[in-house]
Amino acid sequence: MLRARELATVDGRPATLAAWDGQVLVVNFWASWCAPCRRELAQRDAWNAGWEPRGARVVAVSLDTERERARRFVADQDLDLTVLHDGPDGLARQLDLPAVPTTYVLDRSGAIVLEVQGSSERELEQLRQTVERLLEPRTGRAGL
């Protein structure tokens, strides 16, 4: 469901999470009015820079009602990670998000392997460790 949903970039171009099929995907739902969300996006941006060459991507999905507000925030913060806009009534409503921020980690096959609500240090470390584990090199047959 996450990968197939039609979203838009903050510039208004159509986009889907399926563009990153085969990669580990960290999907962070945030809003410009959410103080914890604003604080953690810089960290997510740094993570994305380190993970992208290794096969993982952080995608931030804005729940702002107005796409322009999200676009301005991204520009003001000079974020390089991919930021999409969905508004409060799209995918977030379908997923019945319990809190903002909420972050999902999807493995390379698109299965949700972790859901993190909030942005405490413990939660962020759990998220980071999960992605690092998913990025570990796959080995061949065991014992050889």
Short mmCIF file of C-alpha atoms in Angstrom, two decimals:
data_model
loop_
_atom_site.label_atom_id
_atom_site.label_comp_id
_atom_site.label_asym_id
_atom_site.label_seq_id
_atom_site.Cartn_x
_atom_site.Cartn_y
_atom_site.Cartn_z
CA MET A 1 0.00 0.00 0.00
CA LEU A 2 2.78 2.46 0.87
CA ARG A 3 4.75 2.00 -2.33
CA ALA A 4 1.77 2.18 -4.71
CA ARG A 5 0.13 5.37 -3.42
CA GLU A 6 0.31 8.34 -5.82
CA LEU A 7 1.91 11.32 -4.07
CA ALA A 8 3.51 14.54 -5.32
CA THR A 9 6.83 16.25 -4.87
CA VAL A 10 6.77 19.57 -3.01
CA ASP A 11 7.06 21.12 -6.48
CA GLY A 12 3.84 19.39 -7.55
CA ARG A 13 5.23 16.62 -9.79
CA PRO A 14 3.62 13.17 -9.42
CA ALA A 15 5.65 10.61 -7.50
CA THR A 16 5.30 7.21 -5.85
CA LEU A 17 7.43 5.37 -3.35
CA ALA A 18 7.67 2.57 -5.92
CA ALA A 19 10.43 4.63 -7.56
CA TRP A 20 12.74 3.11 -4.94
CA ASP A 21 11.71 -0.54 -5.29
CA GLY A 22 14.56 -2.82 -4.29
CA GLN A 23 15.96 -0.34 -1.77
CA VAL A 24 15.52 -0.10 1.97
CA LEU A 25 13.07 2.75 2.42
CA VAL A 26 12.56 4.97 5.46
CA VAL A 27 9.25 6.80 5.11
CA ASN A 28 8.89 9.63 7.60
CA PHE A 29 5.50 11.34 7.96
CA TRP A 30 5.99 14.90 9.23
CA ALA A 31 4.46 18.37 9.21
CA SER A 32 6.00 21.84 9.35
CA TRP A 33 3.89 22.67 12.43
CA CYS A 34 5.28 19.67 14.36
CA ALA A 35 8.32 20.76 16.43
CA PRO A 36 9.80 17.23 16.86
CA CYS A 37 9.38 16.64 13.11
CA ARG A 38 11.24 19.83 12.28
CA ARG A 39 14.13 18.89 14.59
CA GLU A 40 14.57 15.38 13.25
CA LEU A 41 14.48 16.19 9.52
CA ALA A 42 18.07 17.51 9.57
CA GLN A 43 19.21 14.22 11.10
CA ARG A 44 17.20 12.22 8.57
CA ASP A 45 18.81 14.29 5.81
CA ALA A 46 22.28 13.34 7.11
CA TRP A 47 21.27 9.68 7.37
CA ASN A 48 20.00 9.76 3.82
CA ALA A 49 23.32 11.10 2.55
CA GLY A 50 25.15 8.20 4.18
CA TRP A 51 22.66 5.49 3.31
CA GLU A 52 21.79 6.41 -0.26
CA PRO A 53 25.04 5.05 -1.78
CA ARG A 54 24.46 1.82 0.19
CA GLY A 55 20.92 1.18 -1.07
CA ALA A 56 18.65 2.96 1.39
CA ARG A 57 16.63 6.11 1.02
CA VAL A 58 14.85 8.41 3.45
CA VAL A 59 11.68 9.92 2.05
CA ALA A 60 9.85 12.54 4.10
CA VAL A 61 6.10 12.81 3.43
CA SER A 62 4.57 16.13 4.44
CA LEU A 63 1.13 16.14 6.01
CA ASP A 64 0.83 19.92 5.65
CA THR A 65 -2.47 21.02 4.18
CA GLU A 66 -0.65 23.45 1.89
CA ARG A 67 2.14 22.01 -0.26
CA GLU A 68 3.77 25.45 -0.47
CA ARG A 69 4.36 25.51 3.28
CA ALA A 70 6.27 22.22 3.04
CA ARG A 71 8.20 23.44 -0.01
CA ARG A 72 9.29 26.60 1.80
CA PHE A 73 10.38 24.63 4.87
CA VAL A 74 12.48 22.27 2.75
CA ALA A 75 14.10 25.21 0.95
CA ASP A 76 14.75 27.14 4.17
CA GLN A 77 16.37 24.08 5.78
CA ASP A 78 18.35 23.24 2.61
CA LEU A 79 17.29 19.57 2.80
CA ASP A 80 18.61 17.19 0.15
CA LEU A 81 16.45 14.18 1.00
CA THR A 82 13.36 13.50 -1.07
CA VAL A 83 10.32 15.30 0.31
CA LEU A 84 6.86 14.43 -0.94
CA HIS A 85 3.52 16.00 -0.10
CA ASP A 86 0.36 14.10 0.66
CA GLY A 87 -1.62 16.35 3.00
CA PRO A 88 -3.58 15.19 6.03
CA ASP A 89 -6.30 13.35 4.11
CA GLY A 90 -4.27 11.04 1.89
CA LEU A 91 -2.02 8.16 2.82
CA ALA A 92 -1.76 9.32 6.44
CA ARG A 93 -5.51 8.93 6.83
CA GLN A 94 -5.48 5.54 5.10
CA LEU A 95 -2.76 4.37 7.48
CA ASP A 96 -4.61 5.93 10.42
CA LEU A 97 -1.36 7.40 11.71
CA PRO A 98 -1.45 7.45 15.50
CA ALA A 99 1.04 10.31 15.86
CA VAL A 100 3.27 12.74 14.02
CA PRO A 101 6.06 12.04 13.42
CA THR A 102 5.59 8.43 12.44
CA THR A 103 8.25 6.58 10.49
CA TYR A 104 8.10 3.26 8.68
CA VAL A 105 11.09 1.20 7.58
CA LEU A 106 10.47 -0.99 4.54
CA ASP A 107 12.85 -3.75 3.54
CA ARG A 108 14.02 -4.26 -0.05
CA SER A 109 10.87 -6.24 -0.86
CA GLY A 110 8.59 -3.46 0.41
CA ALA A 111 7.52 -5.14 3.65
CA ILE A 112 7.15 -2.91 6.69
CA VAL A 113 9.70 -4.12 9.25
CA LEU A 114 9.48 -1.27 11.76
CA GLU A 115 7.07 1.49 12.76
CA VAL A 116 8.36 4.27 15.01
CA GLN A 117 6.02 6.82 16.55
CA GLY A 118 7.74 9.88 17.91
CA SER A 119 11.35 10.93 17.92
CA SER A 120 12.97 10.05 21.23
CA GLU A 121 16.65 9.14 21.17
CA ARG A 122 15.75 5.50 21.84
CA GLU A 123 13.28 5.40 18.94
CA LEU A 124 15.69 7.08 16.54
CA GLU A 125 18.48 4.68 17.52
CA GLN A 126 16.16 1.72 16.96
CA LEU A 127 15.33 3.09 13.52
CA ARG A 128 19.00 3.65 12.65
CA GLN A 129 20.00 0.16 13.82
CA THR A 130 17.18 -1.45 11.84
CA VAL A 131 18.29 0.25 8.63
CA GLU A 132 21.94 -0.63 9.27
CA ARG A 133 20.98 -4.28 9.79
CA LEU A 134 18.98 -4.29 6.54
CA LEU A 135 21.97 -2.82 4.71
CA GLU A 136 24.39 -5.49 5.88
CA PRO A 137 25.85 -7.40 2.95
CA ARG A 138 23.89 -10.47 2.06
CA THR A 139 25.96 -13.60 2.29
CA GLY A 140 25.75 -16.67 0.17
CA ARG A 141 25.09 -20.10 1.59
CA ALA A 142 25.66 -20.41 5.32
CA GLY A 143 28.77 -22.18 6.45
CA LEU A 144 30.68 -21.91 3.19
#
